Short mmCIF file of N, CA and C in Angstrom, two decimals:
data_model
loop_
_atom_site.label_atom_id
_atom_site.label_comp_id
_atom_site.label_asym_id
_atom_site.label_seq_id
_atom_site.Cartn_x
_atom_site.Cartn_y
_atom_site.Cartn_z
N UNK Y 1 8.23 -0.19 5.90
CA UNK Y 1 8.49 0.11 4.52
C UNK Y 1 7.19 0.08 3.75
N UNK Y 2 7.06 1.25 3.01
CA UNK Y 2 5.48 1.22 1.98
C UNK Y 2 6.36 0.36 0.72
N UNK Y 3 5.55 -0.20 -0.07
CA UNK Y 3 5.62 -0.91 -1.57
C UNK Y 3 5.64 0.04 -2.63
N UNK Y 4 6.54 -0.09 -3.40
CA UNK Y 4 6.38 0.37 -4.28
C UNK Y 4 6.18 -0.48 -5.73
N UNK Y 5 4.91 0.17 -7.01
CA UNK Y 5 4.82 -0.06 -7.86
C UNK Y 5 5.74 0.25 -9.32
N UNK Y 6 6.55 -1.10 -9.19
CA UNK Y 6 7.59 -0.61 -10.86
C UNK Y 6 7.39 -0.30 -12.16
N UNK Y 7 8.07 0.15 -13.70
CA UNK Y 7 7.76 0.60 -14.55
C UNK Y 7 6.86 -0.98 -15.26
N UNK Y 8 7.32 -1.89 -14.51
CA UNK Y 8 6.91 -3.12 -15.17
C UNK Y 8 4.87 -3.36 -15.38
N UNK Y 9 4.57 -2.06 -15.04
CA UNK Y 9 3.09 -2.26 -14.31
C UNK Y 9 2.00 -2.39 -15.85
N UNK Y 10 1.39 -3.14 -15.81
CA UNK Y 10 0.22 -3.15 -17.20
C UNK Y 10 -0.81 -2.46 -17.01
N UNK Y 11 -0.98 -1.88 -15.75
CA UNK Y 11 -2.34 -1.07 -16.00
C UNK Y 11 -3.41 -2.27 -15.98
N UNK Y 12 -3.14 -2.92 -15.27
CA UNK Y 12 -4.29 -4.19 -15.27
C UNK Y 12 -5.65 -3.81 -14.38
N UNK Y 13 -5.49 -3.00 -13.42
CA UNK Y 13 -6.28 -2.35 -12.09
C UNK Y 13 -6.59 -3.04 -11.37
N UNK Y 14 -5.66 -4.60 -11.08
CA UNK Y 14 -6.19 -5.35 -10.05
C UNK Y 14 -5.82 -4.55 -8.59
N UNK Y 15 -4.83 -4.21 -8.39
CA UNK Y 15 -4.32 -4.11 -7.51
C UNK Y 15 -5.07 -2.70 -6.56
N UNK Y 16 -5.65 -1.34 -7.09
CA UNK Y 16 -6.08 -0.49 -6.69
C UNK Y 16 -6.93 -0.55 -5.82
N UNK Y 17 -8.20 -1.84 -6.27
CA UNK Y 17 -9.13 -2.25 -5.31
C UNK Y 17 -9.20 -2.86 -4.24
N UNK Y 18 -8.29 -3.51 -3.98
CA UNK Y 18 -7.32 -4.60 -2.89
C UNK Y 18 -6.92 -3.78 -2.14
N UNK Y 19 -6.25 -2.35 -2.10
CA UNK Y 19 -5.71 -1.50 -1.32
C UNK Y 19 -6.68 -1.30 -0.24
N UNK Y 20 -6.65 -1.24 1.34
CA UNK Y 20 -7.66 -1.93 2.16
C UNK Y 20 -7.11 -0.29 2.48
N UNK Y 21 -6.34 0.27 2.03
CA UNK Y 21 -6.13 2.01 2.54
C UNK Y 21 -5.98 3.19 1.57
N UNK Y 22 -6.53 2.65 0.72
CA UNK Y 22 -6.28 3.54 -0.17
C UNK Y 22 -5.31 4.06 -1.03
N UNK Y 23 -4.37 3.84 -0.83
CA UNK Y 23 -2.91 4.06 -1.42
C UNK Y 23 -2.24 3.83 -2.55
N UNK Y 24 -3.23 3.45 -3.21
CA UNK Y 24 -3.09 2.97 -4.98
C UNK Y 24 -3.77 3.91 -5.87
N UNK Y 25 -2.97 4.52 -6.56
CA UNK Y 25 -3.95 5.26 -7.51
C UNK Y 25 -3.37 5.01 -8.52
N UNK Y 26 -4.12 5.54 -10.40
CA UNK Y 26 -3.62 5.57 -11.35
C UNK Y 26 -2.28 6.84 -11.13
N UNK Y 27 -1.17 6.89 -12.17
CA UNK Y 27 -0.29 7.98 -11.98
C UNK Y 27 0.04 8.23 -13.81
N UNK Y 28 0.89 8.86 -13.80
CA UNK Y 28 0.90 9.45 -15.22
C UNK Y 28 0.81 8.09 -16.45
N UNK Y 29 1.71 7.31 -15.91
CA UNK Y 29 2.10 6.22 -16.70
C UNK Y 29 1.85 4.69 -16.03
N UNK Y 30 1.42 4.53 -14.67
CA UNK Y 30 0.95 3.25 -14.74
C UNK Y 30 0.53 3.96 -12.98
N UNK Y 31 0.15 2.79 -12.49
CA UNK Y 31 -0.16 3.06 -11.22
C UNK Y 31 1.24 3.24 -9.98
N UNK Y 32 0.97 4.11 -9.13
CA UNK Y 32 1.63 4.43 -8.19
C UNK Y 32 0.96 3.96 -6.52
N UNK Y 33 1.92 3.94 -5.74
CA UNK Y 33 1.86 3.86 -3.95
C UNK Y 33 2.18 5.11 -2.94
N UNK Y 34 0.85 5.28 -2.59
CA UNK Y 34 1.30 6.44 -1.82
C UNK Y 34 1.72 6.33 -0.54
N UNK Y 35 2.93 6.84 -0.46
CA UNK Y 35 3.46 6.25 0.85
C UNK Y 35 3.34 6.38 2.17
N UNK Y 36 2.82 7.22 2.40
CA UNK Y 36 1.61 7.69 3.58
C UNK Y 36 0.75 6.73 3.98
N UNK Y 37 0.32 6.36 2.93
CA UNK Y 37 -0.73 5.64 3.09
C UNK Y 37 -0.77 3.59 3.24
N UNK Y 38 0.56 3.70 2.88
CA UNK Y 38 0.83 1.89 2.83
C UNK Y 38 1.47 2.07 3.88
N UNK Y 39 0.59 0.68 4.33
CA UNK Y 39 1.37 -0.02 5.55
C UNK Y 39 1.58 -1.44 4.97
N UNK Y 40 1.52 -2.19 3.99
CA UNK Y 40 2.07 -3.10 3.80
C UNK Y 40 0.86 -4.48 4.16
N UNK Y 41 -0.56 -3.82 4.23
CA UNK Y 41 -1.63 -4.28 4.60
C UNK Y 41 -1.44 -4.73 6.41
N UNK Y 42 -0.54 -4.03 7.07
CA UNK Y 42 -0.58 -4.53 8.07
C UNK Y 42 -1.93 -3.84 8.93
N UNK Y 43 -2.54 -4.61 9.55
CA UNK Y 43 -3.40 -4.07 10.77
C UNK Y 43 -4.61 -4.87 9.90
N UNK Y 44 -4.80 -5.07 8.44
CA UNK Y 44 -5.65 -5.50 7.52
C UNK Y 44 -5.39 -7.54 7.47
N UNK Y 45 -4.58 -7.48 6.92
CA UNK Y 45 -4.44 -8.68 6.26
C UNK Y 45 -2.29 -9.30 6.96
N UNK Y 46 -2.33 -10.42 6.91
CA UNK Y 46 -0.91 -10.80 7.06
C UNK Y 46 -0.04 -10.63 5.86
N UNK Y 47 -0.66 -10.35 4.59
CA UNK Y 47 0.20 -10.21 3.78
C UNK Y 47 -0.35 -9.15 2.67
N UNK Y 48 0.73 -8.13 1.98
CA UNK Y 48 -0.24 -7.79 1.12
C UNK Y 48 -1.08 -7.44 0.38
N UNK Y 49 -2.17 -7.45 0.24
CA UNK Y 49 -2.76 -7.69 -1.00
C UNK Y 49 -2.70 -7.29 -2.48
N UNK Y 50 -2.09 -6.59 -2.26
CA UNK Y 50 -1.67 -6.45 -4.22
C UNK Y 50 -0.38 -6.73 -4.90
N UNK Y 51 0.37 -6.91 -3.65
CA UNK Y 51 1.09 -7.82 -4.76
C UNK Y 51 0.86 -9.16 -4.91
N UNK Y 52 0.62 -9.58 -3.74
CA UNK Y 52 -0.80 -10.85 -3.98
C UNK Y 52 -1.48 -11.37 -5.09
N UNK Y 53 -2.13 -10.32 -5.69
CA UNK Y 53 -2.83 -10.19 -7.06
C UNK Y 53 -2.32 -9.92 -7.93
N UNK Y 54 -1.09 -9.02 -8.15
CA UNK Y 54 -0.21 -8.47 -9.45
C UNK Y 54 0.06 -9.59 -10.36
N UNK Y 55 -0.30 -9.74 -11.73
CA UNK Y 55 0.09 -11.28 -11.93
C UNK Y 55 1.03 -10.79 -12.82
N UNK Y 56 1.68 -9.06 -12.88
CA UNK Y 56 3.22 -9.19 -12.88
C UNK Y 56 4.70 -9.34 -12.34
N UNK Y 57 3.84 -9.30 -11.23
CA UNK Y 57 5.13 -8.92 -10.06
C UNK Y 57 5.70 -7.60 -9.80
N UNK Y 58 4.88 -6.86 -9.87
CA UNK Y 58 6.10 -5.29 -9.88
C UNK Y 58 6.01 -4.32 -8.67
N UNK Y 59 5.81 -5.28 -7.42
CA UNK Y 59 4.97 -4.52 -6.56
C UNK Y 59 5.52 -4.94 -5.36
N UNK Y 60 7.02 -4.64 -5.63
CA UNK Y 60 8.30 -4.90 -4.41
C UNK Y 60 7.91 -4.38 -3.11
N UNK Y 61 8.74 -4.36 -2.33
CA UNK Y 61 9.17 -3.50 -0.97
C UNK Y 61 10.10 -2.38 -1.39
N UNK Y 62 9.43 -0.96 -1.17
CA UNK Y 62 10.27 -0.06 -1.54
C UNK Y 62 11.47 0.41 -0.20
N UNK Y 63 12.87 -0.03 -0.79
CA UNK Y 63 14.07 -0.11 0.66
C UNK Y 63 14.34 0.98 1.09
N UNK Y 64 13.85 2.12 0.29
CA UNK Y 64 14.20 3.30 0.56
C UNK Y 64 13.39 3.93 1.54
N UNK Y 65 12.21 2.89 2.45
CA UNK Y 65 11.35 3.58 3.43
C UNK Y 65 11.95 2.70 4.41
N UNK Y 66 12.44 3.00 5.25
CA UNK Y 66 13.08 2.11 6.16
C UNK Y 66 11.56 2.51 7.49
N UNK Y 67 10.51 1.05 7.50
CA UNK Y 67 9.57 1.43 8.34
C UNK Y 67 9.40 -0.10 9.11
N UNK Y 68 9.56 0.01 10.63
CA UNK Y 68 9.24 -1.40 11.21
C UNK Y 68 7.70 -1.86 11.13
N UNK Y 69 7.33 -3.10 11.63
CA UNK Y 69 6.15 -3.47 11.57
C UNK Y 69 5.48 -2.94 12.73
N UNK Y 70 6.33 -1.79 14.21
CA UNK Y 70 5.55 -1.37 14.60
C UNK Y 70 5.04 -0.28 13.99
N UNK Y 71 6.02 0.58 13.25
CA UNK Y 71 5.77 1.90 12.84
C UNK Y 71 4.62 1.71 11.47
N UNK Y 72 4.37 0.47 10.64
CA UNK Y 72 3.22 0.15 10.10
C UNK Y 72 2.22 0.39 10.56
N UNK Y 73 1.97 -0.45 11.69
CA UNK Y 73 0.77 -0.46 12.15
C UNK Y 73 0.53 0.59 13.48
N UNK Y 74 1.62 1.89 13.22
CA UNK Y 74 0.78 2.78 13.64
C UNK Y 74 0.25 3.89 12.42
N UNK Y 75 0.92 3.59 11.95
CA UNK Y 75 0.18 4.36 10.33
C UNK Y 75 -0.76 4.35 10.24
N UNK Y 76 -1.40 2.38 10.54
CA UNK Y 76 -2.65 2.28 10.34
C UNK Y 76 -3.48 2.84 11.52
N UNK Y 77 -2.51 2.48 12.52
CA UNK Y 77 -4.17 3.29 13.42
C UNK Y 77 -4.41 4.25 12.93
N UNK Y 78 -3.68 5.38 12.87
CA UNK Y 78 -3.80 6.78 12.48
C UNK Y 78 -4.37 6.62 11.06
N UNK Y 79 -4.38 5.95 10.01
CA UNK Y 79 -5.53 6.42 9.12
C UNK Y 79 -6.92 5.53 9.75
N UNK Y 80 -6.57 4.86 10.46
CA UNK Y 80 -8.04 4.35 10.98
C UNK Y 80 -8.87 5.48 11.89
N UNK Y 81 -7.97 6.34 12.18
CA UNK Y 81 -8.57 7.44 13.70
C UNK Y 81 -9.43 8.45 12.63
N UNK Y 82 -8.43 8.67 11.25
CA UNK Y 82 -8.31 9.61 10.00
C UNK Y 82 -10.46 8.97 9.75
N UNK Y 83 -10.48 8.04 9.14
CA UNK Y 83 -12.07 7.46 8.79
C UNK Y 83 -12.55 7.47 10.05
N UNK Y 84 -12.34 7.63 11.39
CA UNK Y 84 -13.45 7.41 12.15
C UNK Y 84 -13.95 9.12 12.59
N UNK Y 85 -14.83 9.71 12.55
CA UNK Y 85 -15.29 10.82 12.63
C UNK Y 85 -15.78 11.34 14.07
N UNK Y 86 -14.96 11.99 14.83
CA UNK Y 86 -14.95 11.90 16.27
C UNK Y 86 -16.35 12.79 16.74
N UNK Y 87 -16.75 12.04 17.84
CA UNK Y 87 -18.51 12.17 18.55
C UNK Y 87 -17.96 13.17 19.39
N UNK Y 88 -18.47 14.11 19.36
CA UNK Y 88 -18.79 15.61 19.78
C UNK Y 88 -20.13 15.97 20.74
#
């Protein structure tokens, strides 16, 4: 499951930088999770990290991605394969 960011969000920008994948950006009205791109910090960290830091809380488990912790952390390999630039 990727996280999703709720309407509850202040625009604080802690959380964007913490994203160890990128998956946080500003969006029309507060920040958004791109879901491609969250794995839930798995392959990174055991937990995490922005909702970690949110010191509102709005930065649930979105239920509507039904994703195991293997299928996380193949996300992450694959954006890890995505940054590594293959030797030719």
């Amino acid at each position: 499951m990727a996280l999703i960011i709720t309407d509850e969000c202040i625009n604080c920008d802690c959380c964007e930088p913490e994203c160890p994948n990128e998956a946080i950006s500003q969006g029309p009205e507060y920040y958004i999770i791109d879901p491609n791109r969250c794995t839930e910090c798995v392959g990174h960290f055991d937990e995490p990290q922005c909702a970690q830091i949110c010191p509102v809380e709005c930065i649930p488990i979105n239920f509507e991605l039904n994703e195991s912790r293997e299928q996380l952390m193949e996300k992450f390999l694959r954006l890890q394969a995505e940054k590594t630039p293959s030797a030719a």
